[in-house]
mmCIF file with all atom_site columns, C-alpha atoms in Angstrom:
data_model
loop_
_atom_site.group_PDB
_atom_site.id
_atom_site.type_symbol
_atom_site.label_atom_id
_atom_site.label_alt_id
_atom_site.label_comp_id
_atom_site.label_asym_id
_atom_site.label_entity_id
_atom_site.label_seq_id
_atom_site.pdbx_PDB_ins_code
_atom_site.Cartn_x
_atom_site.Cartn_y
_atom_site.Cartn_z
_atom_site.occupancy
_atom_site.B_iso_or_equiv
_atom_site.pdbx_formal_charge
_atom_site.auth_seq_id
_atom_site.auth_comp_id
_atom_site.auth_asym_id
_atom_site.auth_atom_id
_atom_site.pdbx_PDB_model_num
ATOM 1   C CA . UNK W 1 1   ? 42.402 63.500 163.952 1.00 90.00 ? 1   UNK W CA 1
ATOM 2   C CA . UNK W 1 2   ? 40.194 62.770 167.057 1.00 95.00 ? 2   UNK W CA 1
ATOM 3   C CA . UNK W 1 3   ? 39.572 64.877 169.771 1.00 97.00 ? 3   UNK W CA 1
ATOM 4   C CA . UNK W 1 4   ? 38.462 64.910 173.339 1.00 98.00 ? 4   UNK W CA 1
ATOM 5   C CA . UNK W 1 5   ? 36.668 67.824 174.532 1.00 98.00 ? 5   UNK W CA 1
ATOM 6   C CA . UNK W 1 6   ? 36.600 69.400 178.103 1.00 98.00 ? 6   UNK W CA 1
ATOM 7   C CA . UNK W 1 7   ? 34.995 72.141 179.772 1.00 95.00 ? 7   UNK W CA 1
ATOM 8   C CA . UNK W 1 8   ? 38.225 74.062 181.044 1.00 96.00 ? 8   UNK W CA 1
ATOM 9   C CA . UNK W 1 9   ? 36.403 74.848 184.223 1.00 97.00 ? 9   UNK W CA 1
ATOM 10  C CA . UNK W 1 10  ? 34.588 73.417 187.108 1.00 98.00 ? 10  UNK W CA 1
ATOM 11  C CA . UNK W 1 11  ? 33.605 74.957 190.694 1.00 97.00 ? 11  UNK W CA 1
ATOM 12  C CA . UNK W 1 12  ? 31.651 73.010 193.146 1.00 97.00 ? 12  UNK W CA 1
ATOM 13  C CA . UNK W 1 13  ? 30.990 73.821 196.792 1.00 97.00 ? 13  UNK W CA 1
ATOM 14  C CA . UNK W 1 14  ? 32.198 71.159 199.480 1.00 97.00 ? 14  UNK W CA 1
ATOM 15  C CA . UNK W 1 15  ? 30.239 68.386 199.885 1.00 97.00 ? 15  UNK W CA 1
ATOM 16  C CA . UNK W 1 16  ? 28.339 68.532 196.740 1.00 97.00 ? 16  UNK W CA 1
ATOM 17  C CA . UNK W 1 17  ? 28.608 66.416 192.894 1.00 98.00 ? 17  UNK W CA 1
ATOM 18  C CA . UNK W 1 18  ? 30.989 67.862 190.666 1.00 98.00 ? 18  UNK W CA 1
ATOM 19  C CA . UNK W 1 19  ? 30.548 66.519 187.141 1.00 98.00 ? 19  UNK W CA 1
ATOM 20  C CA . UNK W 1 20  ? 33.071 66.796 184.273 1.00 98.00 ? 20  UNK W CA 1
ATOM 21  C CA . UNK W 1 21  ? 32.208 65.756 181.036 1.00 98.00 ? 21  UNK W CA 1
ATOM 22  C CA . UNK W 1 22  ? 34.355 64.711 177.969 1.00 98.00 ? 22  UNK W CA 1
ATOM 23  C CA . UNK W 1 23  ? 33.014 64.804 174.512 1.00 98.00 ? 23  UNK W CA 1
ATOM 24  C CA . UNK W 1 24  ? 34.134 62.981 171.317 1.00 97.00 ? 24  UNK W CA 1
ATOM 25  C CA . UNK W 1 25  ? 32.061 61.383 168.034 1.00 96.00 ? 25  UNK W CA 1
ATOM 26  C CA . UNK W 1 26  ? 30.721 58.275 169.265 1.00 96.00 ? 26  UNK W CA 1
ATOM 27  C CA . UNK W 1 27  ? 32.931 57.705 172.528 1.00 97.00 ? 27  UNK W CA 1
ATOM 28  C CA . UNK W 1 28  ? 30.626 55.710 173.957 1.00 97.00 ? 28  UNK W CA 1
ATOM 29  C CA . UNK W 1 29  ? 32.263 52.805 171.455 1.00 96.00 ? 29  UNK W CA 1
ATOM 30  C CA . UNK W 1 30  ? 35.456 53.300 173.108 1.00 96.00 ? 30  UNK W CA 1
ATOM 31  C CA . UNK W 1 31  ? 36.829 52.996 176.793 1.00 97.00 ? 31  UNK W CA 1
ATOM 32  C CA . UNK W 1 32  ? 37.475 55.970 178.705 1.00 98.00 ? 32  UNK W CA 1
ATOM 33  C CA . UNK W 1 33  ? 39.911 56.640 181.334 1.00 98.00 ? 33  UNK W CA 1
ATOM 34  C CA . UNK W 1 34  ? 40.226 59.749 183.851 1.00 98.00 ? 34  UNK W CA 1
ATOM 35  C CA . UNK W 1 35  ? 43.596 61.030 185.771 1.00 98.00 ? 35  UNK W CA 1
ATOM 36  C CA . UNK W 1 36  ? 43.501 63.546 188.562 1.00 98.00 ? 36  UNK W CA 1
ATOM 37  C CA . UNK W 1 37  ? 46.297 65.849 188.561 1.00 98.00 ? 37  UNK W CA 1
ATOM 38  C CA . UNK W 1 38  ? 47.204 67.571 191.510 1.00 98.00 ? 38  UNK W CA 1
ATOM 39  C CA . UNK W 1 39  ? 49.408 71.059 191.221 1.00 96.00 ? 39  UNK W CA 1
ATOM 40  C CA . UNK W 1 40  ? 53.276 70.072 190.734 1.00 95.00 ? 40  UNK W CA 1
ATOM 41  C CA . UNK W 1 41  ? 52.236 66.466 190.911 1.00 98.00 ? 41  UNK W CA 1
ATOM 42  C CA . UNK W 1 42  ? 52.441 63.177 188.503 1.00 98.00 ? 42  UNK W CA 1
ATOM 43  C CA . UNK W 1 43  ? 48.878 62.178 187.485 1.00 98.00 ? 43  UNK W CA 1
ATOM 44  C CA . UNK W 1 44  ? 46.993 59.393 188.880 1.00 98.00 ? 44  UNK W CA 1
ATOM 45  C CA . UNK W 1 45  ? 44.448 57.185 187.292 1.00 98.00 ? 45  UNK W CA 1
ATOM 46  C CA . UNK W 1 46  ? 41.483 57.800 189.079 1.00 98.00 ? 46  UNK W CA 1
ATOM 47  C CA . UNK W 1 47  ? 38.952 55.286 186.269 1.00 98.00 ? 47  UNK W CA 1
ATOM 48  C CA . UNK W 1 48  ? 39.698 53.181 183.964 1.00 98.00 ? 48  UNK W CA 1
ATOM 49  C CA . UNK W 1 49  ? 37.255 51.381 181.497 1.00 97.00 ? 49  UNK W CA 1
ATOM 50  C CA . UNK W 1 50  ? 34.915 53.835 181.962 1.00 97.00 ? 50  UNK W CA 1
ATOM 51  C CA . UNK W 1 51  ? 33.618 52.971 185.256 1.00 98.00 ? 51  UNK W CA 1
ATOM 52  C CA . UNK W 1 52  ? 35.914 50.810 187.364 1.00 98.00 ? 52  UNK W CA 1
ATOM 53  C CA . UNK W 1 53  ? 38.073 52.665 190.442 1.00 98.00 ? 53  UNK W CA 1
ATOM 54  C CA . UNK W 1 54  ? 41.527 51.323 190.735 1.00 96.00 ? 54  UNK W CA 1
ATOM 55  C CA . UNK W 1 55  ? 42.310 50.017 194.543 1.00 95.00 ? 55  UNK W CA 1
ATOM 56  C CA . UNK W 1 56  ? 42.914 52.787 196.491 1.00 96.00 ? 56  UNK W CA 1
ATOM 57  C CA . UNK W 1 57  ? 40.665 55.824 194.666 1.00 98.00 ? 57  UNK W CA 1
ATOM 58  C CA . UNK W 1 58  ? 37.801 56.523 197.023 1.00 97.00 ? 58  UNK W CA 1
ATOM 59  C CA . UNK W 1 59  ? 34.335 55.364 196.546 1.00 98.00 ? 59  UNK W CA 1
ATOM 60  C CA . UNK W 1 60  ? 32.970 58.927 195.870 1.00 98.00 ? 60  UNK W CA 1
ATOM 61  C CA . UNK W 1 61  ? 34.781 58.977 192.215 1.00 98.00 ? 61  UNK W CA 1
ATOM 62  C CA . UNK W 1 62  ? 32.449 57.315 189.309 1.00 98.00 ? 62  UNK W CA 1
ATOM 63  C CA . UNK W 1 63  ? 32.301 57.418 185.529 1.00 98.00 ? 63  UNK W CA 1
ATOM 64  C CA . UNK W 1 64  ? 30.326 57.042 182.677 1.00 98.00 ? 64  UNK W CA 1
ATOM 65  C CA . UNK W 1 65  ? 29.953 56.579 179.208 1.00 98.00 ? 65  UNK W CA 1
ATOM 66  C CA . UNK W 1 66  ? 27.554 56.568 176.335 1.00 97.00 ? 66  UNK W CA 1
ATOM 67  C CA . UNK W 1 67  ? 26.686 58.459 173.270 1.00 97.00 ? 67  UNK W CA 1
ATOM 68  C CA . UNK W 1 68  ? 29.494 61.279 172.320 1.00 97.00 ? 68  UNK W CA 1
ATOM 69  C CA . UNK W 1 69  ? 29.879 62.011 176.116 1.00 98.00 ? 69  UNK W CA 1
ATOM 70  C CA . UNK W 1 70  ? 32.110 60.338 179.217 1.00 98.00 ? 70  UNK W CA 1
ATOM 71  C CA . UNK W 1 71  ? 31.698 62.306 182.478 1.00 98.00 ? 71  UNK W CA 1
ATOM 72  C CA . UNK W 1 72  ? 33.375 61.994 186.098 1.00 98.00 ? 72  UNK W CA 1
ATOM 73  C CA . UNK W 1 73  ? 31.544 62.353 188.844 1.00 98.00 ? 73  UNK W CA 1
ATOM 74  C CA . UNK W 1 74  ? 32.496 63.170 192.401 1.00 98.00 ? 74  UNK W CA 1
ATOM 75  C CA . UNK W 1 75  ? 30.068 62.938 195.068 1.00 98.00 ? 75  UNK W CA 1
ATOM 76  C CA . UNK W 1 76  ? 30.370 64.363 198.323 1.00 97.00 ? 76  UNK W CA 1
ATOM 77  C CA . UNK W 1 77  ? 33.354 66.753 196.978 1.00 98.00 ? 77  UNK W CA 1
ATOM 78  C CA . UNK W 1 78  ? 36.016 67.071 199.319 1.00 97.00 ? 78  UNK W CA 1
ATOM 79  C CA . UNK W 1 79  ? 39.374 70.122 199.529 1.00 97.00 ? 79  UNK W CA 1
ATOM 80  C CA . UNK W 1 80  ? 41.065 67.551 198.523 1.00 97.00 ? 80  UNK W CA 1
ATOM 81  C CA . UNK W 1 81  ? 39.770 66.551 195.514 1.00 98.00 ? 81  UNK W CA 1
ATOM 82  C CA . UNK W 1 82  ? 41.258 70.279 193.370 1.00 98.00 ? 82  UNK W CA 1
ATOM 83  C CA . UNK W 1 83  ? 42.824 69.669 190.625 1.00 98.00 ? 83  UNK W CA 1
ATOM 84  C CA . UNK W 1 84  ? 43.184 69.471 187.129 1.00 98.00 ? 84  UNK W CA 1
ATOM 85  C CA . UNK W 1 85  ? 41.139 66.368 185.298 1.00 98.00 ? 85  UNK W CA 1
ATOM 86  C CA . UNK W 1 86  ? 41.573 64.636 181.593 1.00 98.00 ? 86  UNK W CA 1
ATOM 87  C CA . UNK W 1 87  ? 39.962 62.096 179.902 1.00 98.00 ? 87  UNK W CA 1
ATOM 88  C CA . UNK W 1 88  ? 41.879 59.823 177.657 1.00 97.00 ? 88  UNK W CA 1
ATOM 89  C CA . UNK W 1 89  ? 41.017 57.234 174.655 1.00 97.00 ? 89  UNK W CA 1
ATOM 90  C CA . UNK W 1 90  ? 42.623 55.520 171.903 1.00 93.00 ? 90  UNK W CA 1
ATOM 91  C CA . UNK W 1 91  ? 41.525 58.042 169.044 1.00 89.00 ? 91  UNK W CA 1
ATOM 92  C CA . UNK W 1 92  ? 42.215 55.216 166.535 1.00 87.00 ? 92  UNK W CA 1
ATOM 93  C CA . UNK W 1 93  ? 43.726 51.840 167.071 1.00 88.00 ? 93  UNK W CA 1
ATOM 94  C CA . UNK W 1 94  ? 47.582 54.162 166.445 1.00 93.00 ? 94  UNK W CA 1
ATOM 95  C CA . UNK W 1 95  ? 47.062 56.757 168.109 1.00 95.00 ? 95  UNK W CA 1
ATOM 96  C CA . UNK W 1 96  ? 46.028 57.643 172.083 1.00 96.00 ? 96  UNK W CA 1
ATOM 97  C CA . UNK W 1 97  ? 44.781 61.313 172.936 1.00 97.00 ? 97  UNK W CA 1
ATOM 98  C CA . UNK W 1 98  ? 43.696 63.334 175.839 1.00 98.00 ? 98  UNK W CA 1
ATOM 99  C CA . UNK W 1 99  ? 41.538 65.895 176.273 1.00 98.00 ? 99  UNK W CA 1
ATOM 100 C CA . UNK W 1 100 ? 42.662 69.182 176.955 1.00 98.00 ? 100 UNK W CA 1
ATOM 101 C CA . UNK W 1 101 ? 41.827 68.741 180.852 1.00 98.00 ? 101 UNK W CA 1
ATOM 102 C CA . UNK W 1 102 ? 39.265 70.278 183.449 1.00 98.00 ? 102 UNK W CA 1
ATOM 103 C CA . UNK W 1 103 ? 40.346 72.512 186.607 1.00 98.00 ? 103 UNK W CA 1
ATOM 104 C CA . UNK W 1 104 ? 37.923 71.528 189.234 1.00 98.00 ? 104 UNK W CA 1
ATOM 105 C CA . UNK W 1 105 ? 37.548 73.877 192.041 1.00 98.00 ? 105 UNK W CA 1
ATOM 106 C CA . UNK W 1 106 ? 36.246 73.625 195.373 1.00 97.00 ? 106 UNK W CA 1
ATOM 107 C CA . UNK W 1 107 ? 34.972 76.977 196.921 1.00 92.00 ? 107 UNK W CA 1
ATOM 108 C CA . UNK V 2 1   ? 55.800 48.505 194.707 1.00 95.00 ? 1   UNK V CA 1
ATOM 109 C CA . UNK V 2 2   ? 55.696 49.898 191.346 1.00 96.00 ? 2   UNK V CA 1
ATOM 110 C CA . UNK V 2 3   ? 57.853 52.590 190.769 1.00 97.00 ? 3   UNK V CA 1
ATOM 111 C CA . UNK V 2 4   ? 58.920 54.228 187.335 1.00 98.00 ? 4   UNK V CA 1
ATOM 112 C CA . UNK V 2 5   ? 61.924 56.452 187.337 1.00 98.00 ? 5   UNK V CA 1
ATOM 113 C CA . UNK V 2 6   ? 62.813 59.095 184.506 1.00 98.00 ? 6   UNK V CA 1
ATOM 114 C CA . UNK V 2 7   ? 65.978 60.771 183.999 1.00 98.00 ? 7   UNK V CA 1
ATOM 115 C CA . UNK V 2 8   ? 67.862 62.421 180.848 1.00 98.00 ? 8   UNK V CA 1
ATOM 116 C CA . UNK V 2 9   ? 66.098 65.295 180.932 1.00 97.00 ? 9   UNK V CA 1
ATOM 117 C CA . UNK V 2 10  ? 67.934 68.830 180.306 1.00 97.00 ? 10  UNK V CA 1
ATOM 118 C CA . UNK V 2 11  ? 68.295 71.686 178.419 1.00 98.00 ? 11  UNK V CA 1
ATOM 119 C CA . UNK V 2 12  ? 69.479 71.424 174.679 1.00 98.00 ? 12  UNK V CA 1
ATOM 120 C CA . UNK V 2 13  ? 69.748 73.784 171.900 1.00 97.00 ? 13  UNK V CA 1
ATOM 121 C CA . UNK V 2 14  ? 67.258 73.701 168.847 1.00 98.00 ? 14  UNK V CA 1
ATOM 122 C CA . UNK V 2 15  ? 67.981 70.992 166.405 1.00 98.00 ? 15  UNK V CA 1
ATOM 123 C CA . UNK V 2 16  ? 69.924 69.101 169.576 1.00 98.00 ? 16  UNK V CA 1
ATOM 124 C CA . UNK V 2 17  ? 68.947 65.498 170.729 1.00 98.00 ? 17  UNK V CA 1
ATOM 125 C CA . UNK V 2 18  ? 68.197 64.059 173.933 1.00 98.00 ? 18  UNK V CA 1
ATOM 126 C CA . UNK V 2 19  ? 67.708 60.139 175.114 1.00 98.00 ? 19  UNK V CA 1
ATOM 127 C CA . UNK V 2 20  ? 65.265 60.209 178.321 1.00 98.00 ? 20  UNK V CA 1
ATOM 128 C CA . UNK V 2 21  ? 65.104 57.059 180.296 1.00 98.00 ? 21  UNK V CA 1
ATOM 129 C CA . UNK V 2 22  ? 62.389 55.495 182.575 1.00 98.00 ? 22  UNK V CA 1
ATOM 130 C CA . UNK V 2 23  ? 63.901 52.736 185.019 1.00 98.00 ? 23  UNK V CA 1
ATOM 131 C CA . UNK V 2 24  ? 60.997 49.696 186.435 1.00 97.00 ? 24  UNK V CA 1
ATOM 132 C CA . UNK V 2 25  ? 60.271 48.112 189.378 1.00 97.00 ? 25  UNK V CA 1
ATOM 133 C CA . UNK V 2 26  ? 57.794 46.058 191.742 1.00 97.00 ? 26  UNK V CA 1
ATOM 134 C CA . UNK V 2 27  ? 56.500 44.562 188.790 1.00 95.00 ? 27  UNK V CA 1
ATOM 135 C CA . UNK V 2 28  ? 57.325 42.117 185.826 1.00 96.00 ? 28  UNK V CA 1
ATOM 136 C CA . UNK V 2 29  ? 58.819 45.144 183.192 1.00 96.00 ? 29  UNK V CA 1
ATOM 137 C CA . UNK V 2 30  ? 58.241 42.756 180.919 1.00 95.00 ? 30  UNK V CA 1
ATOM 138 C CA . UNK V 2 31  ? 54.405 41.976 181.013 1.00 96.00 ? 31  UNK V CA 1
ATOM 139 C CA . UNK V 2 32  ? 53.185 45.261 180.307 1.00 96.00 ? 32  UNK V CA 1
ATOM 140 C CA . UNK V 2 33  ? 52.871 48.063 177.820 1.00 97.00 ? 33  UNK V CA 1
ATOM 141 C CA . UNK V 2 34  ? 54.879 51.480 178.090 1.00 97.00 ? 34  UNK V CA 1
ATOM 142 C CA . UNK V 2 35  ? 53.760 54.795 176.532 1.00 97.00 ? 35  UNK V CA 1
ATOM 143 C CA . UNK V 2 36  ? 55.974 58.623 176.929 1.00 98.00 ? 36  UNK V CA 1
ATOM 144 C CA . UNK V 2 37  ? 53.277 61.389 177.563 1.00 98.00 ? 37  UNK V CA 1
ATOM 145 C CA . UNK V 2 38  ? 54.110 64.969 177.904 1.00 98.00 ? 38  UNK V CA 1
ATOM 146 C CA . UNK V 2 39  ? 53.044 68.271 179.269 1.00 98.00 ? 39  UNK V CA 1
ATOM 147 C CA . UNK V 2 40  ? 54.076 71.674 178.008 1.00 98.00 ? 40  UNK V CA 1
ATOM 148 C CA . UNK V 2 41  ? 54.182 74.400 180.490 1.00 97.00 ? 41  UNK V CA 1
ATOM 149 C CA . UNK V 2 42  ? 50.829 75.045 182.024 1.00 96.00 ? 42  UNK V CA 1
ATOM 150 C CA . UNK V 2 43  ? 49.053 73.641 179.270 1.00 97.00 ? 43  UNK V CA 1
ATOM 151 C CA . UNK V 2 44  ? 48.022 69.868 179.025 1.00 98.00 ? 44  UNK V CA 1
ATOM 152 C CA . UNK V 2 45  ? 49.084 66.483 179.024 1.00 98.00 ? 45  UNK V CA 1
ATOM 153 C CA . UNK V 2 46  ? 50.288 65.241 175.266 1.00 98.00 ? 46  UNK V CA 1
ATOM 154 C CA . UNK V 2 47  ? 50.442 61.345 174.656 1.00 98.00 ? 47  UNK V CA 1
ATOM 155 C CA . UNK V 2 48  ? 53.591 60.952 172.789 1.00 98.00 ? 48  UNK V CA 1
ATOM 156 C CA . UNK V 2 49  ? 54.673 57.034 171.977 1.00 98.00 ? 49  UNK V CA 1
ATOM 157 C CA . UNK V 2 50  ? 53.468 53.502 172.728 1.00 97.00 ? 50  UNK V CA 1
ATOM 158 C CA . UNK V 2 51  ? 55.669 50.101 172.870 1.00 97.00 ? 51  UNK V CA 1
ATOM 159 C CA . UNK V 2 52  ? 54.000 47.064 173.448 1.00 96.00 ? 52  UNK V CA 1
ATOM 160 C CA . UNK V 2 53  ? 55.051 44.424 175.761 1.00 95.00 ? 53  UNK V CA 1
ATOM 161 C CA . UNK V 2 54  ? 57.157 42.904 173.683 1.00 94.00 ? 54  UNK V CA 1
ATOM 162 C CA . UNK V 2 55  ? 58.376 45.706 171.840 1.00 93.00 ? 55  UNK V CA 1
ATOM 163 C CA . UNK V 2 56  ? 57.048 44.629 168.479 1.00 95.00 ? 56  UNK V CA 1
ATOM 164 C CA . UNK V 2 57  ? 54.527 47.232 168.068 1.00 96.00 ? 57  UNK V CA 1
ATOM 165 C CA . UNK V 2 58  ? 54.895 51.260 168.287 1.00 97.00 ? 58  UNK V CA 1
ATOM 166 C CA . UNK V 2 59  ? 53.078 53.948 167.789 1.00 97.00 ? 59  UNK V CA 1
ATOM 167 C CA . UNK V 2 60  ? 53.592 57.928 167.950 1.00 98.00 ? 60  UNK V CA 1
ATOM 168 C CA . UNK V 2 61  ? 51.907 60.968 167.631 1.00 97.00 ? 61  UNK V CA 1
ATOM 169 C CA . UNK V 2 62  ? 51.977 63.083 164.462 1.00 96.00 ? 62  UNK V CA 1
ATOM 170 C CA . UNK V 2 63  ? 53.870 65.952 166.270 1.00 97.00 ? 63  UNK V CA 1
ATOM 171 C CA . UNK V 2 64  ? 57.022 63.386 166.711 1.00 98.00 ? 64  UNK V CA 1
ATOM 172 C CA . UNK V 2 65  ? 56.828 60.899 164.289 1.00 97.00 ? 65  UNK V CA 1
ATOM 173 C CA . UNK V 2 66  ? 60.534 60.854 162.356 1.00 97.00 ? 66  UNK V CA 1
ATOM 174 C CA . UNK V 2 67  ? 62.243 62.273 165.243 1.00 98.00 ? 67  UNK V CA 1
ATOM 175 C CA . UNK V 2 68  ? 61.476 60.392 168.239 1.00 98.00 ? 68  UNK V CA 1
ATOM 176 C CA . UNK V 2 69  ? 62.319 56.517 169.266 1.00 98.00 ? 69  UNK V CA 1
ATOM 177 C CA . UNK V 2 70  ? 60.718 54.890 171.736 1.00 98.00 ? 70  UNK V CA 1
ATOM 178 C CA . UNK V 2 71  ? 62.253 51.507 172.929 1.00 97.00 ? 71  UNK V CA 1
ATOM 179 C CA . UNK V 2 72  ? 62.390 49.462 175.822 1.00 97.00 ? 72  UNK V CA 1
ATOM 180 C CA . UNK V 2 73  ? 65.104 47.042 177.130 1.00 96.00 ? 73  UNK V CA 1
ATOM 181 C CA . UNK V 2 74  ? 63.908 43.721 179.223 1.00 95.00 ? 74  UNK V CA 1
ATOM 182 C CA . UNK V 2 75  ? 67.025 43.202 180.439 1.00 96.00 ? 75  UNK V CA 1
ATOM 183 C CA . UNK V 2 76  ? 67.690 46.506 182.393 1.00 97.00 ? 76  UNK V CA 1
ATOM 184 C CA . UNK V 2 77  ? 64.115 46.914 183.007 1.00 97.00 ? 77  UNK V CA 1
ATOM 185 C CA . UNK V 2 78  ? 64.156 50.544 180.951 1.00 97.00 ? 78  UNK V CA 1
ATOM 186 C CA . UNK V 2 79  ? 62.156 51.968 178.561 1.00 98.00 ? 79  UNK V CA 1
ATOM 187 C CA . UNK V 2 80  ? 63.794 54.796 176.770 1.00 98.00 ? 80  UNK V CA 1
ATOM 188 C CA . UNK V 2 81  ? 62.700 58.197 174.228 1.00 98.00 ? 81  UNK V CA 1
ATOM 189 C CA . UNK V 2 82  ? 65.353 59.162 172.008 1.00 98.00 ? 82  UNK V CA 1
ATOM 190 C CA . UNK V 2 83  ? 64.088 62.739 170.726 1.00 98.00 ? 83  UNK V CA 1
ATOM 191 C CA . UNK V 2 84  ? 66.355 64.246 168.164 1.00 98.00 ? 84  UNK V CA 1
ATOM 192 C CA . UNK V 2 85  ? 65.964 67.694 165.885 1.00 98.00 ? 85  UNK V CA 1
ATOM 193 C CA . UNK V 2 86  ? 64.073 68.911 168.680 1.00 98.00 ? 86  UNK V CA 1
ATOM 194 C CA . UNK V 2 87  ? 62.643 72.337 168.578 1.00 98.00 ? 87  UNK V CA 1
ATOM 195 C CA . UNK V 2 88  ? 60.995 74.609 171.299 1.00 97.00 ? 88  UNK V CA 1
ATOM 196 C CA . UNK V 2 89  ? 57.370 73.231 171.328 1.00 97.00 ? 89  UNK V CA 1
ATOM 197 C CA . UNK V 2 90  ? 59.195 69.816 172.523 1.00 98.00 ? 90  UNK V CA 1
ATOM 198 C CA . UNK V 2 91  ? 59.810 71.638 175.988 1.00 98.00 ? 91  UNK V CA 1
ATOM 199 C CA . UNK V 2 92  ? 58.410 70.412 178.772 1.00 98.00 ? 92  UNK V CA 1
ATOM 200 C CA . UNK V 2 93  ? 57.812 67.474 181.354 1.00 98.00 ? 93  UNK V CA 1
ATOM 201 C CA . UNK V 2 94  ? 58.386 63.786 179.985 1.00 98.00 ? 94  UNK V CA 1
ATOM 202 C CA . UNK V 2 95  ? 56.458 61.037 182.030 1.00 98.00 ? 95  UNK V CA 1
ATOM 203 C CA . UNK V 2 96  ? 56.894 57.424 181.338 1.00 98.00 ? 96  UNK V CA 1
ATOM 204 C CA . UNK V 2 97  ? 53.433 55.864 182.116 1.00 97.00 ? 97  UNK V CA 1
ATOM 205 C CA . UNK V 2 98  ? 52.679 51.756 182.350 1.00 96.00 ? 98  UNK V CA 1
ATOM 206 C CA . UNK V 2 99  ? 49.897 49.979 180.570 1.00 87.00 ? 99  UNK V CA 1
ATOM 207 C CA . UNK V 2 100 ? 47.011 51.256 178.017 1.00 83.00 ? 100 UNK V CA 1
ATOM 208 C CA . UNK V 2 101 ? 45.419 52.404 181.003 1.00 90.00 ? 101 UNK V CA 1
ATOM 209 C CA . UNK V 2 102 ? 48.095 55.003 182.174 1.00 92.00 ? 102 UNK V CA 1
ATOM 210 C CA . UNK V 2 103 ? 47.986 53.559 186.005 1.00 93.00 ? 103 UNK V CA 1
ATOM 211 C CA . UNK V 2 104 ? 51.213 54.255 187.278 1.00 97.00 ? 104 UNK V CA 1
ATOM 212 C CA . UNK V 2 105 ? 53.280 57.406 186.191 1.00 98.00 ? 105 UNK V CA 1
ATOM 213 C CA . UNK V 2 106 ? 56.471 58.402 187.004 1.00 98.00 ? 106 UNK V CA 1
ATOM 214 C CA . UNK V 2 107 ? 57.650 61.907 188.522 1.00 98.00 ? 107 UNK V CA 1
ATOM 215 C CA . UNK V 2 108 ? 58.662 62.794 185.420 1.00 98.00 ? 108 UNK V CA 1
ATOM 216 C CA . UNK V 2 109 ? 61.729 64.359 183.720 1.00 98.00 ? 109 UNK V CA 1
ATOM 217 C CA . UNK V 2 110 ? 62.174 68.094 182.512 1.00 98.00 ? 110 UNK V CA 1
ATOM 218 C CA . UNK V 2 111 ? 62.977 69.064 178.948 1.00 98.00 ? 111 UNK V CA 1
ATOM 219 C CA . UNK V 2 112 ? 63.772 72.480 177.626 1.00 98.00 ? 112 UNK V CA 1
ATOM 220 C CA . UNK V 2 113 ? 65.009 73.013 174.015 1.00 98.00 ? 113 UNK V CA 1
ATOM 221 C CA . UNK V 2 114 ? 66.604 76.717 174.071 1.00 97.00 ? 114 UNK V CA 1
ATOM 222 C CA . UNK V 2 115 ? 69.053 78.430 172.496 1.00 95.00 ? 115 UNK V CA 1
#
């Protein structure tokens, strides 16, 4: 079955790019979509087709996609922006997965 | 507004069944596509089932597939889970989420299969 892979862990300092990658064979054929999940919190769809922001998710989120590898950025990383991060695809035209999700922390 | 509203959660022994609900609305329920995703505790989230828009077309992961039902009903605005023989690794949270793209998500309703 397919799979999504994520680093389990990011740190970034404040103000500076966090990336977080997502790896699957030959992703770049598929669309890829990010949540941000905040701690005791419902996640929220941060991009979707690989690069577009939904109305409302700052400027400073952007994605990617090409090859085996997605990736989020965050530029100018803020407090705010812990939390835990997955990717998501359609693994096959049945089946949706997610991968196993990044914790992004700001020191 | 869009808001998506679970409930049916609970606990239940092993082997018991459960029917979890998601209630629509702010938007045309019947337009869009529906999928249940889950999250264990502390671990990850789990896509579970897909219903298209008009209910014609479904699709679940391996770890449910000839337990769980997914269906939706246009008329109450609802899509629904029914998750029978349902063992411990079913615990957890139970979000309903709209579209393909996942881009509104309810607050989600707690499972816990225990004996």
């Amino acid at each position: 079955s397919y799979e999504l892979i994520q680093s389990p862990s990011v740190s970034v300092s404040p103000g500076q790019t966090a990336s977080i990658t997502c790896s699957g064979d030959t992703l770049g054929d598929k669309y890829v979509y990010w949540y941000q999940q905040k701690a005791g919190q419902s996640p929220v769809l941060v991009i979707y087709q690989d690069i577009k922001r939904p109305s409302g998710i700052p400027e400073r989120f952007s994605g990617s996609n090409s090859g085996n590898t997605a990736t989020l950025t965050i530029s100018g990383t803020q407090a705010i922006d812990e939390a835990d991060y997955y990717c998501q695809a359609w693994g096959s035209s049945t089946s949706i997965v997610f991968g196993g999700g990044t914790k992004l922390t700001v020191l | 507004e869009v808001q998506l509203m679970e409930s049916g959660g609970g606990l239940v022994q092993p082997g018991g069944s459960l029917r979890l609900s998601c209630v629509a609305s702010g938007f045309t329920f019947s337009h869009f596509e529906f999928n249940w995703v889950r999250q264990a505790p502390g671990k990850g989230l789990e896509w579970v089932a897909y219903i298209s828009s008009s209910g014609n077309t479904i699709y679940y992961a391996d770890s449910v597939k000839g337990r769980f039902t997914i269906s939706r009903d246009i008329a109450k605005n609802s899509l629904y889970l029914q998750m029978n023989n349902l063992g411990a690794d079913d615990t957890g949270v139970y979000y309903c989420a709209r579209h393909q793209a996942f881009d509104y998500w309810g607050q989600g309703t707690r499972v816990t299969v225990s004996s």
